[in-house]
Amino acid sequence: MTPFMPPLRDVRFVLEELLEHASLSLPGYEELEPELVDAVLDEAARLAGEVWAPLNASGDRQGCRRREDGGVEVPEGFAEAYRAYAEGGWNGIGVAESRGGQGLPEVVASAVQEMLHGANMALGLCPMLTAGAIEALSRHGSEALQARYLPPLVEGRWTGTMNLTEPQAGSDLSQVRTLAVPCPDEEGDHYRLTGQKIFITWGEHEAAENILHLVLARTPDAPEGNKGISLFLVPKFLVNDDGSLGERNDVVCSGLEHKLGIHGSPTCALSFGEREGAIGYLVGEEGRGLNHMFTMMNEARHKVGIQGIGVAERACQQARAYALERVQGRRGGAPCAIAEHLNVKRMLLSMRARTDALRALALSCAAQMDLARHAADETERQSAQARVEVLIPVVKAFSTDQAVEIASLGVQVHGGMGYIEETGAAQLLRDARIAPIYEGTNGIQALDLAGRKLARDGGAAMTALVDEVAGTAEALAASASLRPLGESLAAGIEDLRTAMSLVLAQGADPERGADAVQAYATPFLALTGHVLCAWQLGRSALRAEAALAAGSDDGDFYRAKLAAADHGLRHWLPLGRAQLSSIEAGMASLAALDPATL
Amino acid sequence: MTPFMPPLRDVRFVLEELLEHASLSLPGYEELEPELVDAVLDEAARLAGEVWAPLNASGDRQGCRRREDGGVEVPEGFAEAYRAYAEGGWNGIGVAESRGGQGLPEVVASAVQEMLHGANMALGLCPMLTAGAIEALSRHGSEALQARYLPPLVEGRWTGTMNLTEPQAGSDLSQVRTLAVPCPDEEGDHYRLTGQKIFITWGEHEAAENILHLVLARTPDAPEGNKGISLFLVPKFLVNDDGSLGERNDVVCSGLEHKLGIHGSPTCALSFGEREGAIGYLVGEEGRGLNHMFTMMNEARHKVGIQGIGVAERACQQARAYALERVQGRRGGAPCAIAEHLNVKRMLLSMRARTDALRALALSCAAQMDLARHAADETERQSAQARVEVLIPVVKAFSTDQAVEIASLGVQVHGGMGYIEETGAAQLLRDARIAPIYEGTNGIQALDLAGRKLARDGGAAMTALVDEVAGTAEALAASASLRPLGESLAAGIEDLRTAMSLVLAQGADPERGADAVQAYATPFLALTGHVLCAWQLGRSALRAEAALAAGSDDGDFYRAKLAAADHGLRHWLPLGRAQLSSIEAGMASLAALDPATL
């Protein structure tokens, strides 16, 4: 199996050349030098490549095991690899210094996450969930809760989970039934929870001392629906006043799911309150649980997009290595590696172009997160936040849909060997396949984009974004050699503007607007994703052209970036533009159809 | 898990209404009544639905096991289910009566195969490989070989395999090294084979009394490359003059592959001649092994396309059942099944439209096979054969690529449950994923279409096909309600004609023609597949409109067909048309790229 080489050169290209380290000039980062960022990336690459990546295949093979006592064993080496991560301080790199973290910019933290997920997505899920818990507590927890629970979470000594789903409550969390009853007669300001949660990632394991479950539950007499749901912190082990661990709380893992992929990540059914009720502490306000959850969803969704990119990168590397090594057939009369056959090379280029584009888009979104948090100017912060909120569903859904396709292309490049599990190509496809589903299915992301993010300001934030893309199209058109790329991008922009008008207009219809958004959301997101990715590849082409003109001694790298941009803008973008047809064709036939007759 | 219901109604729609049972009017089928075909389909549906389908999930879970003695155990129930198939006479339905088969038209045999593969693709592979062996022996075997080996193969008492691949010889079979040495000193007219074959489907098992391996091997002093390769019949058990089984031949299963899917199908490494050399009999002429193999590949490739359609059908059924049952969210204020949400319904419609289209295309190809064999008129036979040869790579590659996408959409419709193996949706994706790889990768199919089938007659066969598609576009345009579908199809036809001209012209370039074909083959095949599928959906819409106008009492069925056609022609076809851009954008950037720099 091809060893995973964290994509340092590509990441640096995005951070330094496309984003020009803009985050480092923000208030609060004055002392952060590019050299330090470099050193962080180097160290992260070492951890990802040398410690995490070698466990990816064995973790997949072994999977997780639930003992009869309810304890869960993760694959060999995972606990140690997790501890190496925690002890290296990686868990806190994106957490504010005031919370005990290193407070590095999100764009750097995201680059690190991508390398870790590319190395081992199943293991990467553990700190990803912890980050969500840190976020929830930091934003909504009382000072007392924060004081007791945040430090060990930030240090990575404890891990966190998100307990949302129940058998009857998946995409529709208003159906949550887990009950949280206040206990005025008991000492301490807590509730007792009873209920069943499913699909809880890293819900039980022994790689850390304690696990903090963040749980959506309903209080007694709470109103039906969303407004009756609150958020609770339920520790696996109760925590004494001095921070030491006390009794085991009344929450147990009642089963592990048998999944298509991410076998190294224990996906648990958790049972709360089988005995006397699990002790839980209210986070934020009663009845605001879903809001509290959603305020941190943006970041979680961004991280899922990053996961997809990590796996896509690994698929690129593995397919390239196999195709360069595997000799079949002839070219110009001589035996050659299959990578030399243009139809195989086309697959490799397509994989690379898409992965590059998705990475640049996701990291540019992270840079906007940095702006939204740290820009000195309030207007700048607000406009960055609006940009982030438009980008997030695209980064989540488009990156993950594409990651599945990229991983599947990776299997195809391997031919028959790709179907054999030992090669590792199939694992990447299996692992990637969860990302379009969790943290809000990609259908939900599309509704978020077409129904909320586009519509809420009448398209203003999205128009501002598209105007910026148009600037890149103009810059490309001004270059003799890149003009065809600029023309292609300009055509994509026109299509996207048309689609925006159609979706806005039809979505505003009081009677049929909701249906229109449902019908058009997925093609609209796909079109948006294609145009934004093409934008990033266009920017990349401009940088590459400039570097080559300046006589860069890394010519191969920049020439490959030009080839990727050519592929992305002139071969791949047209597929996305075709999504407009679907919106223009309308929804009459779909709306009238009885799905039971299909 | 949703029980599989063989798609009898949909199959009948294609056979009766789209193909108008044309095969039944051919010479040789005079006595075959539609009622008999119906009865055959009913019985096949019973076998598929009641006997084969219930073993699909358990077969996947159990997989196959190789014992230390080299014997291979297939999953529980598979041997019995195979015998029920053989004893029912199903193995011979497509085999000529003169060979002991039932000699039913290919179009009927294909419909039966689709149901069986939809029920259990892993098990379906066993008779699929046997059919290839029957074909090889029937076309190229001596009378003596045929007399001894064909009857038990046709009866299904023995099964067959195809031994092509070796570790260094995959897509490039000229690299085969297995050696076959004639034995003039030994009794009988045989060779002794030594070598290693891999990826041998159903290469060892005990579900049948004997296994006949058809093996590509090289004779001593044979020329290098393709012309040194011959085809041999190597029985697992040698066969006595009276047809009884004799000694075990010197071929053993040395290992089983651990695959992404089709776990119930044993994929074997076979070792020939570990002791004294495996006894094998020459099939056809020395040095013509690859030709002999390729003459039967058309049919094998058609069958792989059919496999994809079977799995796609099952994915449609399963997603529909889940989406109709799963209640999440609200519509018009009331809780509703997710199938009612337009973005989910859109996925179901897309799955159904594609599956319908692929089935109609594959069965129309089978009907052309019947014409090519049985038409009274030689010109008609030849033109049908030319049509078949154009269609085959499209049926194989496009059906299987789409089947993977359809199965993946099926996972997505299930949300989180789709990622859990118990649901069965993930198995369909895992199983389907082999079909774009084996029997010639889809890249090879694309080269076959763009490089051989298109070019060899200057585009004549393909132009004749496209002209027929244009007739359907005109018929659609002549209908008030279907006019937009006709316009869309006409636009697709224009694009395909442009693509044909470009590929023909650039492919003919003596210097760069081979590269051009390589660069454009995959988008060209995808464009062709979309247009041909749209054609079938257009024909289906015309029939549905007529049936509804005639006051059919099956209105729901025909309305769903109209919705599928609207989706296919106006929402799906534009995605295929966009492939033309890739051909128009040229290959300069791809050709110049060094793949090692990606």
CSV table of C-alpha atoms in Angstrom, one decimal, chain A residues 61 166-173 175 198-199 257-262 267 320 324 326-331 339-346 348-349 352 401 404 408-409 411-412 415-422 426 429-434 436-437 441-444 447 515-516 518-523 556-557 559-560 562-564 566-567 570-571 574-575 578-579 581-587 589-598, chain B residues 61 166-173 175 198-199 257-262 267 320 324 326-331 339-346 348-349 352 401 404 408-409 411-412 415-422 426 429-434 436-437 441-444 447 515-516 518-523 556-557 559-560 562-564 566-567 570-571 574-575 578-579 581-587 589-598:
chain,number,residue,atom,x,y,z
A,61,ARG,CA,-9.6,-4.5,9.3
A,166,GLU,CA,-32.6,8.8,18.0
A,167,PRO,CA,-34.3,6.1,16.0
A,168,GLN,CA,-37.2,8.3,15.1
A,169,ALA,CA,-35.3,11.6,15.0
A,170,GLY,CA,-32.6,11.8,12.3
A,171,SER,CA,-32.8,14.8,10.0
A,172,ASP,CA,-35.8,15.9,12.0
A,173,LEU,CA,-34.5,16.6,15.5
A,175,GLN,CA,-38.7,14.4,17.2
A,198,ILE,CA,-28.0,6.1,18.1
A,199,PHE,CA,-25.1,6.8,15.7
A,257,GLU,CA,-23.1,-0.4,14.4
A,258,HIS,CA,-21.7,-2.5,11.6
A,259,LYS,CA,-20.9,0.1,9.0
A,260,LEU,CA,-19.7,0.3,5.4
A,261,GLY,CA,-16.6,2.1,6.5
A,262,ILE,CA,-14.8,4.1,9.2
A,267,THR,CA,-20.5,4.2,16.3
A,320,ARG,CA,-1.0,8.0,-8.9
A,324,LEU,CA,3.0,5.1,-12.3
A,326,ARG,CA,1.7,-0.6,-13.1
A,327,VAL,CA,2.9,-1.5,-16.6
A,328,GLN,CA,0.2,-2.6,-19.0
A,329,GLY,CA,0.0,-2.1,-22.8
A,330,ARG,CA,2.2,0.0,-24.9
A,331,ARG,CA,2.7,3.5,-26.0
A,339,ALA,CA,-0.4,6.6,-16.1
A,340,GLU,CA,1.0,7.3,-19.6
A,341,HIS,CA,-2.2,6.2,-21.3
A,342,LEU,CA,-4.2,9.3,-21.8
A,343,ASN,CA,-7.5,7.8,-20.5
A,344,VAL,CA,-5.9,6.8,-17.3
A,345,LYS,CA,-3.9,10.1,-17.0
A,346,ARG,CA,-7.2,11.9,-17.5
A,348,LEU,CA,-5.6,11.1,-12.4
A,349,LEU,CA,-5.8,14.7,-13.5
A,352,ARG,CA,-6.1,16.0,-8.7
A,401,ASP,CA,-19.9,14.3,-2.9
A,404,VAL,CA,-16.8,9.9,-3.0
A,408,SER,CA,-14.3,5.8,-6.7
A,409,LEU,CA,-12.1,7.0,-9.6
A,411,VAL,CA,-10.6,2.4,-7.3
A,412,GLN,CA,-11.1,2.5,-11.1
A,415,GLY,CA,-8.6,-1.9,-12.1
A,416,GLY,CA,-9.2,-5.3,-10.5
A,417,MET,CA,-6.7,-4.6,-7.8
A,418,GLY,CA,-8.9,-1.7,-6.7
A,419,TYR,CA,-11.7,-4.1,-5.8
A,420,ILE,CA,-9.4,-6.1,-3.5
A,421,GLU,CA,-9.4,-4.7,0.0
A,422,GLU,CA,-5.7,-5.2,0.5
A,426,ALA,CA,-11.7,0.5,-1.6
A,429,LEU,CA,-14.4,4.8,-1.0
A,430,ARG,CA,-16.1,3.1,2.0
A,431,ASP,CA,-14.8,5.7,4.4
A,432,ALA,CA,-15.6,8.6,2.2
A,433,ARG,CA,-19.2,7.4,1.7
A,434,ILE,CA,-20.4,8.5,5.2
A,436,PRO,CA,-22.3,13.1,2.4
A,437,ILE,CA,-24.6,11.7,5.1
A,441,THR,CA,-27.1,15.1,4.7
A,442,ASN,CA,-26.0,16.8,1.6
A,443,GLY,CA,-29.7,17.2,0.7
A,444,ILE,CA,-30.1,19.2,3.9
A,447,LEU,CA,-31.8,23.2,1.3
A,515,ASP,CA,-41.4,22.9,-3.1
A,516,ALA,CA,-39.3,24.9,-5.5
A,518,GLN,CA,-36.7,21.4,-2.5
A,519,ALA,CA,-36.8,20.6,-6.2
A,520,TYR,CA,-33.9,22.9,-7.2
A,521,ALA,CA,-31.6,22.8,-4.1
A,522,THR,CA,-29.4,19.9,-5.2
A,523,PRO,CA,-28.7,21.1,-8.7
A,556,ASP,CA,6.9,20.9,-12.6
A,557,PHE,CA,4.6,21.9,-9.7
A,559,ARG,CA,2.8,23.3,-14.8
A,560,ALA,CA,0.7,20.6,-13.1
A,562,LEU,CA,-1.9,24.8,-14.9
A,563,ALA,CA,-3.0,21.4,-16.3
A,564,ALA,CA,-5.3,21.0,-13.3
A,566,ASP,CA,-7.3,23.7,-17.6
A,567,HIS,CA,-9.1,20.4,-16.7
A,570,ARG,CA,-12.8,23.6,-19.4
A,571,HIS,CA,-13.6,19.9,-18.8
A,574,PRO,CA,-19.3,22.4,-18.0
A,575,LEU,CA,-20.7,19.3,-16.2
A,578,ALA,CA,-25.5,21.6,-17.0
A,579,GLN,CA,-27.2,21.6,-13.6
A,581,SER,CA,-30.9,23.0,-17.2
A,582,SER,CA,-32.5,21.1,-14.4
A,583,ILE,CA,-33.6,24.3,-12.7
A,584,GLU,CA,-34.8,25.8,-16.0
A,585,ALA,CA,-36.8,22.6,-16.7
A,586,GLY,CA,-39.0,23.3,-13.7
A,587,MET,CA,-40.5,21.0,-11.1
A,589,SER,CA,-43.4,16.8,-13.3
A,590,LEU,CA,-41.7,16.1,-10.0
A,591,ALA,CA,-44.3,17.8,-7.9
A,592,ALA,CA,-47.1,15.9,-9.5
A,593,LEU,CA,-45.5,12.5,-9.2
A,594,ASP,CA,-46.8,10.1,-6.6
A,595,PRO,CA,-43.5,8.5,-5.3
A,596,ALA,CA,-45.3,5.2,-4.5
A,597,THR,CA,-45.8,4.6,-8.2
A,598,LEU,CA,-42.1,4.8,-9.0
B,61,ARG,CA,-22.1,-11.6,5.5
B,166,GLU,CA,-2.4,-13.1,-14.3
B,167,PRO,CA,-0.6,-10.8,-11.9
B,168,GLN,CA,1.3,-9.1,-14.8
B,169,ALA,CA,-1.5,-9.5,-17.4
B,170,GLY,CA,-4.7,-7.6,-16.7
B,171,SER,CA,-6.1,-5.3,-19.3
B,172,ASP,CA,-3.0,-6.3,-21.4
B,173,LEU,CA,-3.5,-10.0,-22.0
B,175,GLN,CA,1.5,-10.5,-21.2
B,198,ILE,CA,-5.9,-14.6,-10.5
B,199,PHE,CA,-9.3,-13.1,-10.2
B,257,GLU,CA,-9.5,-12.6,-2.6
B,258,HIS,CA,-10.9,-10.4,0.1
B,259,LYS,CA,-13.1,-8.0,-1.9
B,260,LEU,CA,-15.2,-4.9,-1.5
B,261,GLY,CA,-18.3,-6.8,-2.5
B,262,ILE,CA,-19.8,-9.8,-4.2
B,267,THR,CA,-12.7,-15.0,-6.5
B,320,ARG,CA,-38.4,3.7,-2.5
B,324,LEU,CA,-42.2,5.8,1.8
B,326,ARG,CA,-39.6,6.8,7.0
B,327,VAL,CA,-41.3,9.7,8.5
B,328,GLN,CA,-39.2,12.8,9.1
B,329,GLY,CA,-40.1,16.5,8.8
B,330,ARG,CA,-43.4,18.0,7.7
B,331,ARG,CA,-45.1,19.0,4.5
B,339,ALA,CA,-40.5,10.4,-0.2
B,340,GLU,CA,-42.9,13.4,-0.2
B,341,HIS,CA,-40.0,15.9,0.2
B,342,LEU,CA,-39.2,17.0,-3.3
B,343,ASN,CA,-35.5,16.7,-2.9
B,344,VAL,CA,-35.8,13.0,-1.8
B,345,LYS,CA,-38.5,12.3,-4.4
B,346,ARG,CA,-36.1,13.8,-7.0
B,348,LEU,CA,-36.0,8.4,-6.3
B,349,LEU,CA,-37.1,9.6,-9.7
B,352,ARG,CA,-35.9,5.1,-11.5
B,401,ASP,CA,-21.2,3.4,-14.1
B,404,VAL,CA,-22.8,2.6,-9.0
B,408,SER,CA,-24.9,5.3,-4.1
B,409,LEU,CA,-28.0,7.4,-4.4
B,411,VAL,CA,-27.5,4.7,0.2
B,412,GLN,CA,-28.1,8.5,0.4
B,415,GLY,CA,-29.5,8.7,5.4
B,416,GLY,CA,-27.5,7.3,8.3
B,417,MET,CA,-29.3,3.9,8.0
B,418,GLY,CA,-27.8,3.6,4.5
B,419,TYR,CA,-24.3,3.4,6.0
B,420,ILE,CA,-25.3,0.6,8.3
B,421,GLU,CA,-24.7,-2.8,6.6
B,422,GLU,CA,-27.8,-4.4,8.0
B,426,ALA,CA,-24.5,-0.4,1.2
B,429,LEU,CA,-23.1,-0.2,-3.7
B,430,ARG,CA,-20.2,-2.6,-2.8
B,431,ASP,CA,-21.5,-5.3,-5.2
B,432,ALA,CA,-22.1,-2.9,-8.1
B,433,ARG,CA,-18.7,-1.4,-7.8
B,434,ILE,CA,-17.0,-4.3,-9.5
B,436,PRO,CA,-17.2,-1.0,-14.1
B,437,ILE,CA,-14.0,-2.9,-13.6
B,441,THR,CA,-12.7,-1.8,-17.6
B,442,ASN,CA,-15.1,0.9,-18.6
B,443,GLY,CA,-12.0,2.8,-19.9
B,444,ILE,CA,-11.4,-0.2,-22.2
B,447,LEU,CA,-11.7,2.9,-26.2
B,515,ASP,CA,-3.9,9.8,-28.1
B,516,ALA,CA,-7.0,11.7,-29.2
B,518,GLN,CA,-7.6,7.9,-25.4
B,519,ALA,CA,-8.3,11.5,-24.3
B,520,TYR,CA,-11.9,11.6,-25.6
B,521,ALA,CA,-13.1,8.1,-25.2
B,522,THR,CA,-14.6,8.4,-21.8
B,523,PRO,CA,-16.6,11.6,-22.4
B,556,ASP,CA,-50.3,5.3,-12.4
B,557,PHE,CA,-47.7,3.2,-14.2
B,559,ARG,CA,-47.8,8.6,-15.5
B,560,ALA,CA,-44.7,7.4,-13.6
B,562,LEU,CA,-43.9,10.1,-18.2
B,563,ALA,CA,-42.3,11.6,-15.1
B,564,ALA,CA,-39.3,9.4,-15.6
B,566,ASP,CA,-39.3,14.2,-18.3
B,567,HIS,CA,-36.6,13.7,-15.7
B,570,ARG,CA,-34.8,17.4,-19.4
B,571,HIS,CA,-32.8,17.0,-16.2
B,574,PRO,CA,-28.1,17.9,-20.2
B,575,LEU,CA,-25.4,16.5,-17.8
B,578,ALA,CA,-21.9,18.7,-21.2
B,579,GLN,CA,-19.4,15.9,-22.0
B,581,SER,CA,-17.3,20.4,-23.9
B,582,SER,CA,-14.5,18.2,-22.8
B,583,ILE,CA,-14.0,16.9,-26.4
B,584,GLU,CA,-14.1,20.4,-27.8
B,585,ALA,CA,-11.6,21.7,-25.2
B,586,GLY,CA,-9.0,19.4,-26.7
B,587,MET,CA,-6.3,17.3,-25.2
B,589,SER,CA,-3.0,20.1,-21.7
B,590,LEU,CA,-3.5,16.5,-20.9
B,591,ALA,CA,-1.1,15.2,-23.4
B,592,ALA,CA,1.7,17.5,-22.3
B,593,LEU,CA,1.3,16.6,-18.6
B,594,ASP,CA,3.8,14.4,-16.8
B,595,PRO,CA,1.6,12.3,-14.6
B,596,ALA,CA,4.4,12.0,-12.0
B,597,THR,CA,4.0,15.7,-11.2
B,598,LEU,CA,0.3,15.3,-10.2
